[in-house]
Amino acid sequence: MSDLRSVLGEALGEAFARAGLAASFGRVTASDRPDLADFQCNGALAAAKAAGRNPRELGQQVADALASDSRLEAVALAGPGFINLKVSTGALSARAAEIAADPRAGAALVDAPRRVLIDYGGPNVAKAMHVGHLRSSIIGEAVKRLYRLRGDEVIGDAHFGDWGFQMGLLIIAVFDEHPDIAARLGPLETDPAGFSDADRAAVDALLSAKIGLDDLDRLYPAAAARAKAEPPYRDRARRATAELQEGRFGYRLLWRHFHDVTRAALERDFHALGVDFDSWKGESDVNDLIGPMVEALRKKGLLVADEGAQIVRVAREGDKREVPPLLVVSSEGSAMYGTTDLATILDRRHTFDPALALYVVDQRQADHFETVFRAAELAGYARAGELEHVGFGTMNGPDGKPFKTREGGILKLRDLIEMTTAKARERLHEAGLGGALEPQAFEDTALKVAVATLKFADLSNFRGTSYVFDLERFSSFEGKTGPYLLYQAVRVKSLLRKAEEDGAAPGPIAIAEPAERELALALDGFEHALAEAYEKKAPHFVAEHAYRLAQTFSKFYAACPILTAPQAVRGSRLTLAAAALRQLQTALDVLGIATPERM
Ligand code: ARG
C-alpha cells in the first residue's frame, strides 16, 4: 500500500527512464498551487539540463506518457517545464478508502526493520532536571514511537545518571549532616561477612526515615556550590566518588538509597508527561565493565597518560575544529561521564546489539558525543554511522536564556507540569467546561491538555531550533497549539458518537466536493510526513501534518454537512471523518499526546 505521491513518482520515473533519463527525476512533491494541481514534478528542468535538451519539450514527452493514466484527471505542463498533476476522483476515493480501512491510518512499514536504541531523558540522581532533560524526554519519546510505528524494534533507555561526582558530593553531605548515618555506614569498607538481612533492613529503615527526595534536592545544590568554593571539600567528594566506584560497601548502601528514591519520583513525573522508558539502565550498571575495558584500551595502544589522567586521543587529520580527547580515568582514579558512555556502548553491543543508537541529547553536548563515538570506533565497539547524536536547541524564557523558575532557579519537571496543568484548568473553565465534566474527568482532561500544550509547543519546531516558552500562547485552544488539535479530535469524536446514536452508518467513500478532495489529499500526505520525520529524526514533520490535517478537517466539516446529508453522501463523509480521526490520533500518539473524550 503506497501513498499517491510515491505511486505517481514511480510512474513519472518510468516515463523519464523511457526517455533515457534517470528515474529519480520523477520525484513528485505537493503542488505549490493547490488551486491548479494536487502534485507537481520539477524533474524535467534538471533532466533537460543534464541531457542538453529543451525542458518544455522533455516535460511534454513525459506528460504525454501519463496522459492515459486512469489515476490522473489532468497532466499539464506549466511554466518553463513543470509537470502539474491532478488526481482523478476515482483514485482519490480509492486511496482514502484504503486509509480508512487501515488500522495504521495510512502509515507504511519500513522494508528492512532494524533494532534501534534510543538514549533519551538522561535524568540524574539528585540533580534537578532542567529544560534540556525536558526536551530530551519529549523529543526522544516521539522518536521512539515514530520508529516503532514504522516497524523497527526499539528500546528506549533513560541512561540514568547515577554514578558521577554528584554521588560523592551527596555522600559527604549526608555524612556531615547525619553523624549517626556516618557512624553506621562510614566504617563499612567491604561487605562484612556478618552483615545480615536484618542489618540491611535496619540500614534501609534508618535511611528512609532520614533522607527523602526533598533532602536530596536541598543537599545537592548546597554541596555543589561548596565544592566550587572549597577545594578541600571538592577533593573529599572526589575521593568519595572514587571509593564508591571501587565498591566501598557503606557508600554503596547509601548510594542505593539515593538511586531508589530518585528513580521512583522520576518515573512518576515522566509517566505524568506520557514518557515511559523501556529500560532504566544507569551509568552505574556498567561499572564492572570499566576495569576490563580500560585494560583492553591499553592493550590496543589507545590509552595515553596525560597529566596523571588516562585519555584516548580521537582527533583526526583534517578536523575543522578541535575534537577533545576522551578522558577515561581522572587523576583521582574515577571513571568519567565519557567513560560510562563508552562502556555503555559495549554493554549494549552485548545485550540488545542495536543496528542504530540515537542519542537524543542537548546540542551543547555535541563535542562530547563526537569524542565518545570516535573512541568507540577506534576501540571497535561500533561502526561509523551506527551511533548518532540527535541534538536539539534550548527552551528559553522571555529573556532568551534557558528557561528558569521565577526565583531564577533550575526548573523542575513536576513544577512545569503543575504550572501548565493549572493553566489548562483555567482554559477549560474559560471554555465553559468547568461544570460540564465530573471532577475526575475534568482533572484527567486538564492533564491531557497540559501534556498536549507542552509537547506540541516543543515538537512543532524543528528540534535544532531554540524556542521561547510562552504558556499563554501555547495553551490557547486556537492557533497552532496542542489544545487546538485535541479540540478538533474531540469534535470528530462527538460527531461520530452522534452519528451512532442517530443510527447513521459509515459507507463507501465517493469524493466529490473540493473540501472532500482536500481532506483525502491531506490523509494521503501522512506517509510522506512520517518518512521525512523518520529519516531526519525530526518529529516536527509529524506535528506539521497533524496540524494541517486538523485544519483541513475543520474546513471540510464547515463546508460539507454530514448528519443532514442524503444517506450515501452521509456514509461517505462519516467514513472520511473516522479516517481523519484515526490518523490524527495516530499522529498525536507518535508525538506522545493522548486525546480526551470530551473537552
Ligand atoms: N545525564 C546527562 C545529563 O544530565 C545526560 C545523559 C545523556 N545520555 C548519554 N548517553 N550521555 O547531562
PDB file of C-alpha atoms and ligand atoms in Angstrom, residues 119 121-124 127 130 133 158-161 283 337 341 348 359-361 365 368-369, ligand 1:
ATOM      1  CA  ASP A 119      19.040   7.023  24.570  1.00  0.00           C
ATOM      2  CA  GLY A 121      15.731  11.620  29.054  1.00  0.00           C
ATOM      3  CA  GLY A 122      19.067  11.260  30.817  1.00  0.00           C
ATOM      4  CA  PRO A 123      17.887  12.377  34.271  1.00  0.00           C
ATOM      5  CA  ASN A 124      20.336  12.308  37.143  1.00  0.00           C
ATOM      6  CA  LYS A 127      20.329  16.873  40.373  1.00  0.00           C
ATOM      7  CA  HIS A 130      16.410  21.159  33.579  1.00  0.00           C
ATOM      8  CA  HIS A 133      16.037  16.906  30.113  1.00  0.00           C
ATOM      9  CA  ALA A 158      16.833   6.538  30.223  1.00  0.00           C
ATOM     10  CA  HIS A 159      20.610   6.255  30.726  1.00  0.00           C
ATOM     11  CA  PHE A 160      20.105   7.229  34.339  1.00  0.00           C
ATOM     12  CA  GLY A 161      22.910   9.490  35.589  1.00  0.00           C
ATOM     13  CA  GLU A 283      25.695   4.667  34.429  1.00  0.00           C
ATOM     14  CA  TYR A 337      30.967  10.745  32.027  1.00  0.00           C
ATOM     15  CA  ASP A 341      29.172   6.268  27.809  1.00  0.00           C
ATOM     16  CA  ARG A 348      24.540  -2.511  24.519  1.00  0.00           C
ATOM     17  CA  TYR A 359      21.297   9.868  21.481  1.00  0.00           C
ATOM     18  CA  VAL A 360      18.616  12.484  21.949  1.00  0.00           C
ATOM     19  CA  VAL A 361      20.610  14.980  23.972  1.00  0.00           C
ATOM     20  CA  GLN A 365      26.866  18.039  24.210  1.00  0.00           C
ATOM     21  CA  HIS A 368      31.140  15.012  23.952  1.00  0.00           C
ATOM     22  CA  PHE A 369      29.367  12.621  21.606  1.00  0.00           C
TER      23      PHE A 369
HETATM   24  N1  ARG B   1      22.704  12.686  32.415  1.00  0.00           N
HETATM   25  C1  ARG B   1      23.181  13.514  31.356  1.00  0.00           C
HETATM   26  C2  ARG B   1      22.981  14.990  31.700  1.00  0.00           C
HETATM   27  O1  ARG B   1      22.247  15.307  32.589  1.00  0.00           O
HETATM   28  C3  ARG B   1      22.521  13.229  30.044  1.00  0.00           C
HETATM   29  C4  ARG B   1      22.750  11.832  29.517  1.00  0.00           C
HETATM   30  C5  ARG B   1      22.665  11.765  28.037  1.00  0.00           C
HETATM   31  N2  ARG B   1      22.952  10.465  27.504  1.00  0.00           N
HETATM   32  C6  ARG B   1      24.158   9.952  27.387  1.00  0.00           C
HETATM   33  N3  ARG B   1      24.309   8.732  26.925  1.00  0.00           N
HETATM   34  N4  ARG B   1      25.236  10.632  27.737  1.00  0.00           N
HETATM   35  O2  ARG B   1      23.538  15.851  31.030  1.00  0.00           O
END
